[in-house]
Amino acid sequence: MIQQYISRLQRVLMIAGMAALLSSCSKNLDQTPVATADRDAIFGSEAGMKLYTNSFYDVLPGMGDVFRKDAMADYSAVSGVPDFLRTGAYNARVADGWDWKQLRNINYFIVNCNNPAIDSTVRNNYIGLARFFRAYFYFEKVKRFGNVPWINKPLSIDDQEGLYAGRDNRTLVMDSVIADLDFAAEHITLKSDATASQITKYVVYGLKSRVCLFEGTFRKYQTSYNLAETAPALLQKAADAAKKVMDEGGYTLNQTGGTALAYRQLFISTAPVATEVMLSNVTSSTLAVYNDANWYFTSATYGNRLSFTRNFINTYLNIDGTPFTSKAGYDTLPFIKETQGRDKRLQQTIRMGAYTRTDNGKTVAAPPVFSYTYTGYMPIKFSLDDTYYDAGTTGTNAICLMRYAEILLNYAEATAELGKLSDNDWAKTVGALRTRAGITGGVSAKPTVADNYLKTNYFPGISDAALLEIRRERGIELVLEGFRFYDLVRWKQGDLLTRSWTGMYVPALDVPMDLNADGKMDVCFYKTAPAQQISGVTYINVNQTLNGTVNPQVLSQDTHGEIHWLDNVSREWADYKYLYPVPYTDLQLNPKLGQNPGWEL
């Protein structure tokens, strides 16, 4: 019997038992191959089907995948410019992702789950679960490669036609994805899960809202596909699916901890906050299953020292709901002042203000540390506040894969794109999220005046004030949850990935800065090293050259200004990069696949 509180790894471990049943480890060469195993072991009982379908959870992102995805995002400064953005550094020979093993496992189940001795409601529940995961699998493939082969049966080694077929059009594949989700929504019987670790009916609707929003906006803004006329129907499906979750799912935004803590609790709690978190990777001390978020975000060598850019931090509103960038002199405010009086998600996302940590049982101040951060904006969203967790895969916090906040944003964006967003819609979605973050103004009615900073710096083609604010809100609310790159793809804003990686404002050289108002100096920028250094201060050389080479960390005005990181490494964007290349080795095996345009060389 599968216990109610079961982690994703527990599922994988249990499916190993089924794998042993299907394919014995015995050296007896007469063992029955997997494809023709005694199907009664799987399909002859609900227990067998339940055990087998646990293997499908491997399709979901792993414990450390979610917060790593935003390493290539317009708001992320990291230790090196990703090869994907460097001229000539990424091509089909280094590409990956063309892997179909998980699909065969799913299709095997769908095709063979037809035992008439099992009640049809039970069978359809598990077929629905399989079709959910097939939809998830294919959605990820279409996002990455565009056209892909639609395969709805387990291919055998002698199926030459199936194995060496070409790619199907994305419209056929996405129609099939939506059909799978519709079947899953109709037939999955589980409506709630206190562990937030199993697929429920409303997780299916949540994924449908995500899929249809992506595809609807992709077709609207990626006009070269000539599919814009099909976008409204998809956006309506996104809105309807999200509304289903809102009306029937029973989820609410977490409020525990108040405006200063409720947001971050979603990302540092050991047990998922199931009132809002719909699906999660859950750690387990019993099975020694942990995450490495602390190690990733606090190590100078293990992770990529992901830091946020100042352009992104500027998008956090003032606590009264007005744009921070409407404040006179906002662009020359030092860190300690620019972080005051802002959307309270800021203090729950980066090190700032009175943030502290525990070190060997003692509470210690924890300002940004420039041996970890390049820009000064150091993430804490998924990091636990004890240094014990910093040096290894020891994190005990659950990692969100889907939460109610995303569904609210999906509904708001789809409805705004359709021109149907009402003040009531705004209040229930963006307004509710901002209220949770302590923002007091502009939460009950949609805005009517477009923010000039967003238009100029992010979305010059968008004039709808509400849509601009929804995009602002999506960036802030879902930061580091793995959405940003493909948000830029569907909005056709890939060129944002080439922007300079900017950091906090430095008023002058040789003047130590206190970053958290505790009376202790934290960092000092210089060109000539001081004869005497203050203990505890990190000294940063911002000369234009360093040891005979270009210095990657300088100030925008040479002796003062914003920190700039890695301006010396060029970045390139071209529209063909909205799709990844099909890996070279796979093209050699099957030339019928064809390469995505622009990646031929």
Coordinates of C-alpha atoms in Angstrom, one line a residue:
M1 CA 0.0 0.0 0.0
I2 CA 1.4 3.4 -0.9
Q3 CA 1.5 5.6 2.1
Q4 CA -0.3 9.0 1.9
Y5 CA 2.8 10.9 2.7
I6 CA 5.0 9.7 -0.1
S7 CA 7.9 11.5 -1.8
R8 CA 8.7 11.4 -5.4
L9 CA 11.8 9.2 -4.7
Q10 CA 9.7 6.8 -2.7
R11 CA 7.6 6.3 -5.8
V12 CA 10.8 5.7 -7.8
L13 CA 12.0 3.2 -5.3
M14 CA 8.7 1.3 -5.3
I15 CA 8.7 1.1 -9.1
A16 CA 12.0 -0.6 -8.9
G17 CA 10.1 -3.4 -7.3
M18 CA 7.8 -3.6 -10.3
A19 CA 10.8 -3.4 -12.6
A20 CA 12.2 -6.4 -10.9
L21 CA 8.9 -8.2 -11.5
L22 CA 8.8 -7.3 -15.2
S23 CA 12.4 -8.1 -15.9
S24 CA 14.2 -10.5 -13.6
C25 CA 17.9 -10.0 -12.8
S26 CA 18.4 -13.8 -13.2
K27 CA 20.9 -14.9 -15.8
N28 CA 18.3 -17.3 -17.2
L29 CA 18.1 -16.3 -20.9
D30 CA 14.6 -17.6 -21.1
Q31 CA 13.2 -14.7 -19.0
T32 CA 10.2 -13.0 -20.6
P33 CA 11.2 -9.6 -22.1
V34 CA 9.6 -6.5 -20.7
A35 CA 7.4 -5.8 -23.7
T36 CA 5.7 -9.2 -23.4
A37 CA 5.7 -9.6 -19.6
D38 CA 2.8 -11.2 -17.8
R39 CA 0.5 -8.2 -17.9
D40 CA -1.7 -9.4 -15.1
A41 CA 1.1 -8.4 -12.7
I42 CA 0.4 -4.8 -13.7
F43 CA -3.0 -4.5 -15.2
G44 CA -4.8 -7.2 -13.2
S45 CA -5.3 -5.1 -10.1
E46 CA -5.5 -1.5 -9.0
A47 CA -2.5 -2.1 -6.8
G48 CA -0.4 -3.1 -9.9
M49 CA -1.6 -0.1 -11.9
K50 CA -0.9 2.2 -9.1
L51 CA 2.6 0.9 -8.5
Y52 CA 3.4 1.1 -12.2
T53 CA 2.2 4.6 -12.7
N54 CA 4.4 5.8 -9.9
S55 CA 7.3 5.5 -12.4
F56 CA 5.8 8.3 -14.5
Y57 CA 6.6 10.9 -11.8
D58 CA 10.2 10.8 -13.1
V59 CA 8.9 13.0 -16.0
L60 CA 8.6 15.9 -13.5
P61 CA 11.6 18.1 -12.7
G62 CA 14.0 16.6 -10.2
M63 CA 14.7 18.0 -6.7
G64 CA 17.4 20.4 -7.9
D65 CA 16.1 21.2 -11.3
V66 CA 13.6 24.0 -10.7
F67 CA 15.8 26.7 -9.2
R68 CA 18.6 25.9 -11.7
K69 CA 16.4 26.6 -14.7
D70 CA 16.5 30.4 -14.2
A71 CA 20.3 30.4 -14.6
M72 CA 19.6 31.6 -18.1
A73 CA 17.1 34.4 -17.6
D74 CA 17.2 38.1 -18.2
Y75 CA 17.2 38.8 -14.4
S76 CA 20.1 36.4 -13.6
A77 CA 23.8 37.3 -13.5
V78 CA 25.9 34.2 -13.2
S79 CA 29.5 33.2 -13.2
G80 CA 29.7 32.8 -16.9
V81 CA 27.6 33.8 -19.9
P82 CA 25.7 30.6 -21.0
D83 CA 27.1 29.1 -24.2
F84 CA 23.6 29.4 -25.7
L85 CA 24.0 33.2 -25.7
R86 CA 27.6 33.3 -26.9
T87 CA 28.4 33.6 -30.6
G88 CA 29.3 30.2 -32.1
A89 CA 29.5 28.4 -28.7
Y90 CA 26.3 26.4 -29.0
N91 CA 25.4 24.1 -31.8
A92 CA 23.8 20.8 -32.7
R93 CA 26.9 18.8 -31.7
V94 CA 26.6 19.8 -28.1
A95 CA 22.8 19.9 -27.9
D96 CA 20.8 17.4 -25.9
G97 CA 17.2 16.7 -24.8
W98 CA 16.1 14.4 -27.6
D99 CA 15.3 11.6 -25.2
W100 CA 12.2 9.4 -25.5
K101 CA 12.6 6.6 -23.0
Q102 CA 10.0 8.0 -20.6
L103 CA 7.5 8.2 -23.4
R104 CA 7.8 4.5 -24.2
N105 CA 7.1 3.6 -20.5
I106 CA 3.9 5.8 -20.6
N107 CA 2.7 4.5 -23.9
Y108 CA 3.2 0.9 -22.9
F109 CA 0.8 1.5 -20.0
I110 CA -1.8 3.3 -22.0
V111 CA -2.0 0.7 -24.7
N112 CA -2.1 -2.3 -22.3
C113 CA -4.4 -0.9 -19.6
N114 CA -7.5 -2.6 -21.0
N115 CA -8.2 -5.5 -18.6
P116 CA -12.1 -5.9 -18.6
A117 CA -12.0 -7.5 -15.2
I118 CA -11.0 -4.1 -13.7
D119 CA -13.8 -1.5 -13.3
S120 CA -13.6 1.1 -16.1
T121 CA -13.6 4.0 -13.7
V122 CA -10.4 2.5 -12.0
R123 CA -8.7 1.8 -15.4
N124 CA -9.6 5.3 -16.8
N125 CA -8.2 6.9 -13.6
Y126 CA -4.8 5.4 -14.2
I127 CA -5.0 5.9 -18.0
G128 CA -5.8 9.5 -17.2
L129 CA -2.7 9.7 -15.0
A130 CA -0.6 8.3 -17.8
R131 CA -2.0 10.7 -20.3
F132 CA -1.3 13.6 -17.9
F133 CA 2.4 12.7 -17.9
R134 CA 2.4 12.1 -21.7
A135 CA 1.0 15.7 -22.0
Y136 CA 3.7 17.0 -19.7
F137 CA 6.4 15.1 -21.6
Y138 CA 5.3 16.5 -24.9
F139 CA 4.8 20.0 -23.7
E140 CA 8.4 20.1 -22.7
K141 CA 9.5 18.7 -26.0
V142 CA 7.5 21.2 -28.1
K143 CA 8.8 24.1 -26.0
R144 CA 12.4 23.0 -26.7
F145 CA 12.2 21.7 -30.3
G146 CA 9.0 22.9 -31.9
N147 CA 7.8 20.1 -34.2
V148 CA 8.4 16.7 -32.8
P149 CA 7.1 13.2 -33.7
W150 CA 3.8 12.3 -32.1
I151 CA 4.1 8.8 -30.8
N152 CA 1.1 7.2 -29.1
K153 CA 2.2 3.6 -28.8
P154 CA 5.3 1.7 -27.5
L155 CA 7.6 1.3 -30.5
S156 CA 9.3 -2.1 -31.0
I157 CA 12.8 -2.5 -32.3
D158 CA 11.5 -3.8 -35.6
D159 CA 9.1 -0.8 -36.2
Q160 CA 11.3 0.9 -38.7
E161 CA 8.5 3.2 -39.9
G162 CA 7.8 4.5 -36.4
L163 CA 11.5 4.6 -35.3
Y164 CA 12.6 6.6 -38.3
A165 CA 9.6 8.8 -38.9
G166 CA 9.8 12.5 -39.4
R167 CA 8.4 15.2 -37.1
D168 CA 4.8 16.2 -36.9
N169 CA 3.5 19.7 -36.9
R170 CA 3.3 21.5 -33.5
T171 CA -0.4 22.1 -34.0
L172 CA -1.1 18.3 -34.2
V173 CA 1.1 17.7 -31.2
M174 CA -0.4 20.5 -29.1
D175 CA -3.9 19.4 -30.0
S176 CA -2.9 15.9 -28.8
V177 CA -1.4 17.3 -25.6
I178 CA -4.7 19.2 -24.8
A179 CA -6.7 16.1 -25.6
D180 CA -4.6 14.1 -23.2
L181 CA -5.2 16.7 -20.5
D182 CA -8.9 16.8 -21.1
F183 CA -9.1 13.0 -20.7
A184 CA -7.0 13.2 -17.5
A185 CA -9.2 16.0 -16.1
E186 CA -12.3 14.0 -16.8
H187 CA -11.1 10.7 -15.4
I188 CA -8.6 11.3 -12.6
T189 CA -10.6 10.7 -9.4
L190 CA -8.2 12.3 -6.9
K191 CA -9.4 15.8 -6.2
S192 CA -7.1 16.8 -3.3
D193 CA -3.8 15.7 -1.8
A194 CA -2.6 17.0 1.6
T195 CA 1.0 16.0 0.7
A196 CA 1.0 18.1 -2.6
S197 CA 3.0 15.3 -4.1
Q198 CA 0.4 13.5 -6.3
I199 CA -1.4 14.4 -9.5
T200 CA -4.9 15.5 -8.8
K201 CA -7.7 16.6 -11.0
Y202 CA -6.9 20.2 -10.3
V203 CA -3.2 19.8 -11.0
V204 CA -4.3 18.6 -14.4
Y205 CA -6.4 21.8 -14.9
G206 CA -3.4 23.8 -13.6
L207 CA -1.1 22.2 -16.2
K208 CA -3.7 22.8 -18.9
S209 CA -3.8 26.5 -18.0
R210 CA 0.0 26.6 -18.3
V211 CA 0.1 24.8 -21.6
C212 CA -2.6 26.8 -23.3
L213 CA -1.3 30.1 -22.0
F214 CA 2.1 29.3 -23.4
E215 CA 0.9 28.1 -26.7
G216 CA -1.7 30.9 -27.1
T217 CA 0.8 33.6 -26.5
F218 CA 3.5 31.9 -28.5
R219 CA 1.2 31.8 -31.5
K220 CA 0.1 35.4 -30.9
Y221 CA 3.6 36.9 -30.7
Q222 CA 5.7 34.5 -32.8
T223 CA 4.0 35.7 -35.9
S224 CA 6.3 33.8 -38.3
Y225 CA 4.3 30.6 -37.7
N226 CA 1.1 32.2 -39.1
L227 CA -0.9 30.7 -36.3
A228 CA -2.1 34.0 -34.7
E229 CA -5.7 33.3 -35.6
T230 CA -5.7 30.2 -33.4
A231 CA -4.4 32.0 -30.4
P232 CA -7.7 33.3 -28.9
A233 CA -9.2 29.9 -28.6
L234 CA -6.1 28.6 -26.7
L235 CA -6.1 31.7 -24.4
Q236 CA -9.8 31.0 -23.7
K237 CA -8.9 27.4 -22.8
A238 CA -6.1 28.7 -20.5
A239 CA -8.5 31.1 -18.7
D240 CA -11.2 28.4 -18.4
A241 CA -8.8 25.8 -16.9
A242 CA -7.4 28.3 -14.5
K243 CA -10.9 29.4 -13.5
K244 CA -11.8 25.8 -12.8
V245 CA -9.0 25.6 -10.3
M246 CA -10.0 28.9 -8.8
D247 CA -13.7 28.0 -8.4
E248 CA -13.4 24.3 -7.4
G249 CA -9.9 23.4 -6.3
G250 CA -10.1 24.7 -2.8
Y251 CA -6.7 26.5 -2.9
T252 CA -5.9 29.8 -1.3
L253 CA -2.9 32.0 -1.1
N254 CA -0.9 31.3 2.0
Q255 CA -1.2 34.1 4.6
T256 CA 0.5 32.4 7.6
G257 CA 3.4 34.5 8.8
G258 CA 1.8 37.8 7.6
T259 CA 3.1 40.0 4.7
A260 CA 6.7 39.7 5.9
L261 CA 6.9 35.8 5.8
A262 CA 3.9 34.2 4.0
Y263 CA 5.6 34.3 0.6
R264 CA 8.9 32.8 1.6
Q265 CA 7.4 30.1 3.8
L266 CA 6.2 28.5 0.5
F267 CA 9.9 27.8 -0.4
I268 CA 11.5 26.9 2.9
S269 CA 8.9 24.7 4.6
T270 CA 9.7 21.0 5.0
A271 CA 6.1 20.0 4.3
P272 CA 4.5 21.7 1.3
V273 CA 2.1 24.5 2.3
A274 CA -0.7 22.5 0.7
T275 CA -3.3 25.3 0.9
E276 CA -1.3 27.0 -2.0
V277 CA 1.2 24.5 -3.2
M278 CA -0.5 22.1 -5.7
L279 CA 2.5 19.9 -6.6
S280 CA 5.9 19.6 -5.0
N281 CA 9.0 17.6 -4.7
V282 CA 9.1 16.5 -1.1
T283 CA 12.3 15.7 0.9
S284 CA 12.5 12.7 3.2
S285 CA 14.8 12.3 6.1
T286 CA 13.9 8.6 6.3
L287 CA 15.1 8.0 2.8
A288 CA 17.9 10.6 2.9
V289 CA 16.3 12.6 0.1
Y290 CA 17.3 16.2 0.2
N291 CA 17.9 19.2 -2.1
D292 CA 21.1 21.2 -2.6
A293 CA 19.5 24.7 -2.8
N294 CA 21.6 26.2 -0.1
W295 CA 24.8 24.8 -1.5
Y296 CA 23.9 26.1 -5.0
F297 CA 23.1 29.6 -3.8
T298 CA 25.8 30.1 -1.1
S299 CA 28.8 28.4 -2.6
A300 CA 31.5 30.4 -4.5
T301 CA 32.4 27.2 -6.4
Y302 CA 29.6 24.7 -6.5
G303 CA 26.8 26.7 -8.1
N304 CA 27.1 29.5 -10.6
R305 CA 26.7 32.4 -8.0
L306 CA 23.4 33.4 -9.4
S307 CA 22.6 37.1 -8.6
F308 CA 19.8 39.3 -9.7
T309 CA 20.3 42.3 -11.9
R310 CA 19.4 45.8 -10.9
N311 CA 17.0 46.2 -13.8
F312 CA 14.9 43.4 -12.3
I313 CA 15.1 44.7 -8.7
N314 CA 13.8 48.0 -10.0
T315 CA 10.6 46.4 -11.0
Y316 CA 9.6 45.7 -7.4
L317 CA 6.9 48.3 -6.5
N318 CA 6.9 50.7 -3.6
I319 CA 4.8 49.4 -0.7
D320 CA 2.1 52.0 -1.7
G321 CA 1.8 50.3 -5.1
T322 CA 3.6 53.1 -7.0
P323 CA 6.5 52.2 -9.3
F324 CA 9.9 52.4 -7.6
T325 CA 11.2 53.9 -10.8
S326 CA 8.9 56.9 -10.5
K327 CA 10.8 58.1 -7.5
A328 CA 13.2 60.9 -8.2
G329 CA 16.8 59.8 -8.1
Y330 CA 15.9 56.1 -7.9
D331 CA 18.8 55.2 -10.1
T332 CA 21.5 56.6 -7.8
L333 CA 20.1 55.2 -4.5
P334 CA 22.6 52.9 -2.7
F335 CA 21.5 49.4 -1.7
I336 CA 20.6 50.2 1.9
K337 CA 18.1 52.9 0.7
E338 CA 16.8 51.4 -2.5
T339 CA 15.5 48.3 -0.6
Q340 CA 13.5 50.3 1.9
G341 CA 9.7 50.6 1.6
R342 CA 9.3 48.1 -1.1
D343 CA 7.0 45.1 -2.0
K344 CA 7.7 42.7 0.9
R345 CA 8.5 39.9 -1.5
L346 CA 11.8 41.7 -2.1
Q347 CA 13.0 41.0 1.5
Q348 CA 11.8 37.4 1.1
T349 CA 13.7 37.0 -2.1
I350 CA 17.1 38.6 -1.5
R351 CA 19.4 39.3 1.5
M352 CA 18.6 42.8 2.7
G353 CA 17.7 44.8 5.7
A354 CA 17.6 42.9 9.0
Y355 CA 18.0 39.5 7.4
T356 CA 19.9 37.1 9.7
R357 CA 21.0 33.5 9.7
T358 CA 22.0 30.9 12.2
D359 CA 25.6 29.8 12.4
N360 CA 26.5 27.1 14.9
G361 CA 23.5 28.0 17.0
K362 CA 24.1 31.7 17.0
T363 CA 22.1 34.4 15.2
V364 CA 24.3 36.4 12.9
A365 CA 23.8 39.3 10.5
A366 CA 23.7 38.2 6.9
P367 CA 24.2 41.0 4.4
P368 CA 25.0 40.3 0.8
V369 CA 28.4 38.6 0.6
F370 CA 30.5 39.6 -2.4
S371 CA 32.4 36.3 -2.5
Y372 CA 29.1 34.8 -3.5
T373 CA 27.2 37.6 -5.4
Y374 CA 28.3 39.6 -8.3
T375 CA 25.6 42.3 -8.2
G376 CA 24.7 42.6 -4.5
Y377 CA 21.3 41.1 -5.0
M378 CA 21.8 37.7 -3.4
P379 CA 18.9 35.2 -3.5
I380 CA 17.4 33.6 -0.4
K381 CA 14.1 32.4 -1.8
F382 CA 14.9 28.6 -1.6
S383 CA 17.8 28.8 0.9
L384 CA 17.3 27.8 4.5
D385 CA 18.6 30.3 7.1
D386 CA 21.1 28.0 8.8
T387 CA 24.7 27.7 7.6
Y388 CA 24.5 24.0 8.4
Y389 CA 22.8 23.4 5.0
D390 CA 25.3 25.4 3.0
A391 CA 27.9 22.7 2.2
G392 CA 26.1 19.7 0.6
T393 CA 22.9 18.2 -0.4
T394 CA 21.2 18.6 2.9
G395 CA 18.2 20.9 2.3
T396 CA 15.0 19.7 3.9
N397 CA 12.6 22.2 2.3
A398 CA 10.1 21.0 -0.3
I399 CA 10.5 22.3 -3.8
C400 CA 7.3 23.7 -5.5
L401 CA 6.4 22.5 -9.0
M402 CA 3.0 24.1 -9.2
R403 CA 1.2 26.5 -6.9
Y404 CA -2.0 28.5 -6.9
A405 CA -0.3 31.8 -7.4
E406 CA 0.8 30.7 -10.9
I407 CA -2.8 29.7 -11.7
L408 CA -4.0 33.2 -10.7
L409 CA -1.4 34.7 -13.0
N410 CA -2.3 32.4 -15.8
Y411 CA -5.9 33.5 -15.5
A412 CA -5.1 37.2 -15.3
E413 CA -2.8 37.1 -18.3
A414 CA -5.0 34.9 -20.5
T415 CA -8.0 37.1 -19.7
A416 CA -6.0 40.3 -20.4
E417 CA -4.7 39.0 -23.7
L418 CA -8.4 38.4 -24.7
G419 CA -9.3 41.9 -23.7
K420 CA -11.7 40.6 -21.0
L421 CA -9.9 41.4 -17.7
S422 CA -12.3 43.1 -15.3
D423 CA -11.5 45.0 -12.1
N424 CA -12.9 42.1 -10.2
D425 CA -10.5 39.7 -12.1
W426 CA -7.6 42.0 -11.2
A427 CA -8.6 42.1 -7.5
K428 CA -8.8 38.3 -7.3
T429 CA -5.5 37.7 -9.0
V430 CA -2.8 40.3 -9.2
G431 CA -4.4 42.4 -6.5
A432 CA -4.6 39.4 -4.1
L433 CA -0.9 38.6 -4.7
R434 CA 0.2 42.2 -4.1
T435 CA -2.0 42.4 -0.9
R436 CA -0.3 39.3 0.4
A437 CA 3.0 41.1 -0.2
G438 CA 1.9 44.1 1.8
I439 CA 1.2 46.4 -1.1
T440 CA -1.6 48.9 -0.2
G441 CA -2.4 50.7 -3.4
G442 CA -3.7 49.6 -6.8
V443 CA -5.0 46.2 -5.6
S444 CA -8.7 46.6 -6.2
A445 CA -8.9 47.9 -9.8
K446 CA -6.7 47.3 -12.9
P447 CA -4.3 50.1 -13.9
T448 CA -5.1 52.4 -16.7
V449 CA -1.7 54.1 -17.2
A450 CA 1.1 52.1 -18.6
D451 CA 4.4 52.2 -16.7
N452 CA 7.1 53.8 -18.7
Y453 CA 9.9 51.9 -17.1
L454 CA 8.4 48.6 -18.1
K455 CA 7.7 49.8 -21.7
T456 CA 11.1 51.2 -22.2
N457 CA 13.2 48.5 -20.5
Y458 CA 11.2 45.4 -21.1
F459 CA 8.1 45.4 -23.3
P460 CA 8.1 48.3 -25.8
G461 CA 5.5 46.6 -27.9
I462 CA 2.9 46.4 -25.1
S463 CA 0.7 49.4 -24.4
D464 CA -2.0 47.8 -22.3
A465 CA -1.3 48.9 -18.7
A466 CA -2.8 45.9 -17.1
L467 CA -0.9 43.4 -19.3
L468 CA 2.4 45.2 -18.5
E469 CA 1.6 44.9 -14.8
I470 CA 0.7 41.2 -15.1
R471 CA 4.1 40.6 -16.7
R472 CA 5.8 42.6 -13.9
E473 CA 3.9 40.5 -11.4
R474 CA 4.7 37.2 -13.0
G475 CA 8.4 38.0 -13.0
I476 CA 8.4 38.9 -9.3
E477 CA 6.0 36.3 -8.0
L478 CA 7.5 33.3 -9.9
V479 CA 11.2 34.3 -9.8
L480 CA 13.6 31.3 -9.7
E481 CA 10.7 28.9 -10.2
G482 CA 11.9 28.0 -13.7
F483 CA 9.4 30.0 -15.9
R484 CA 11.4 33.0 -17.1
F485 CA 13.2 31.7 -20.2
Y486 CA 10.1 30.3 -21.8
D487 CA 8.1 33.3 -20.8
L488 CA 10.5 35.3 -22.9
V489 CA 10.2 32.8 -25.7
R490 CA 6.4 33.0 -25.8
W491 CA 6.5 36.8 -25.6
K492 CA 9.2 36.9 -28.3
Q493 CA 11.5 38.9 -26.0
G494 CA 14.6 36.8 -26.3
D495 CA 16.7 39.9 -26.9
L496 CA 16.4 40.7 -23.2
L497 CA 18.8 37.9 -22.5
T498 CA 21.6 40.0 -24.1
R499 CA 21.3 42.9 -21.7
S500 CA 24.1 43.9 -19.3
W501 CA 24.2 42.3 -15.9
T502 CA 23.9 45.3 -13.6
G503 CA 24.3 45.5 -9.9
M504 CA 23.8 47.9 -7.0
Y505 CA 24.8 51.5 -7.2
V506 CA 28.2 52.4 -5.7
P507 CA 28.5 56.1 -4.9
A508 CA 32.3 56.3 -4.6
L509 CA 35.5 54.4 -4.6
D510 CA 37.4 53.7 -1.4
V511 CA 34.4 54.2 0.8
P512 CA 33.3 51.1 2.7
M513 CA 29.6 50.4 2.6
D514 CA 27.3 49.1 5.3
L515 CA 24.7 47.0 3.4
N516 CA 22.3 46.2 6.3
A517 CA 22.6 49.1 8.7
D518 CA 24.1 47.1 11.5
G519 CA 27.0 49.5 11.9
K520 CA 29.5 47.2 10.3
M521 CA 31.1 47.8 6.9
D522 CA 30.6 45.0 4.4
V523 CA 32.1 45.9 1.0
C524 CA 34.5 48.4 -0.5
F525 CA 35.2 49.1 -4.2
Y526 CA 38.6 50.4 -5.1
K527 CA 41.2 51.0 -7.9
T528 CA 44.2 51.3 -5.6
A529 CA 44.2 48.8 -2.8
P530 CA 44.1 50.4 0.6
A531 CA 47.2 50.2 2.8
Q532 CA 45.0 48.9 5.7
Q533 CA 41.9 46.8 5.3
I534 CA 39.0 46.7 7.7
S535 CA 38.3 43.3 9.1
G536 CA 35.1 41.7 7.7
V537 CA 35.0 44.0 4.6
T538 CA 35.2 42.4 1.1
Y539 CA 37.4 44.5 -1.2
I540 CA 36.5 44.6 -4.9
N541 CA 39.0 45.8 -7.5
V542 CA 37.1 47.7 -10.3
N543 CA 40.0 48.8 -12.5
Q544 CA 39.2 48.5 -16.2
T545 CA 42.0 45.9 -16.4
L546 CA 43.0 43.3 -13.9
N547 CA 46.3 41.4 -14.2
G548 CA 46.7 42.5 -17.8
T549 CA 43.2 41.4 -18.9
V550 CA 39.8 43.1 -19.0
N551 CA 38.3 43.2 -15.6
P552 CA 34.8 41.5 -15.7
Q553 CA 33.5 43.5 -12.7
V554 CA 33.6 47.3 -13.1
L555 CA 31.4 50.4 -12.4
S556 CA 29.3 52.0 -15.1
Q557 CA 30.9 55.4 -14.6
D558 CA 34.4 54.1 -13.8
T559 CA 34.7 55.6 -10.4
H560 CA 31.1 55.3 -9.4
G561 CA 27.8 54.0 -10.7
E562 CA 26.1 50.6 -11.1
I563 CA 28.2 47.4 -10.9
H564 CA 28.5 45.8 -14.3
W565 CA 29.5 42.1 -14.5
L566 CA 30.9 40.4 -17.6
D567 CA 30.3 43.2 -20.1
N568 CA 33.5 41.9 -21.6
V569 CA 31.8 38.8 -22.8
S570 CA 29.5 39.4 -25.8
R571 CA 26.0 38.0 -25.9
E572 CA 24.1 37.3 -29.1
W573 CA 20.4 36.7 -29.7
A574 CA 18.8 35.6 -33.0
D575 CA 15.2 34.5 -33.5
Y576 CA 16.2 31.0 -34.5
K577 CA 17.2 30.5 -30.9
Y578 CA 13.6 30.4 -29.8
L579 CA 14.0 26.7 -30.6
Y580 CA 16.9 24.4 -29.7
P581 CA 18.7 22.4 -32.3
V582 CA 18.0 18.7 -32.8
P583 CA 21.2 17.0 -31.5
Y584 CA 23.6 16.1 -34.3
T585 CA 23.8 12.4 -33.4
D586 CA 20.0 12.0 -33.5
L587 CA 20.0 13.6 -37.0
Q588 CA 22.6 11.2 -38.1
L589 CA 20.5 8.3 -36.9
N590 CA 17.3 9.7 -38.5
P591 CA 17.8 12.4 -41.2
K592 CA 14.0 12.6 -41.7
L593 CA 13.9 14.7 -38.5
G594 CA 15.4 17.7 -40.2
Q595 CA 17.1 20.5 -38.3
N596 CA 15.5 23.5 -36.9
P597 CA 16.1 26.6 -39.1
G598 CA 19.3 28.5 -38.2
W599 CA 21.0 25.6 -36.6
E600 CA 22.2 23.9 -39.8
L601 CA 25.8 24.8 -39.4

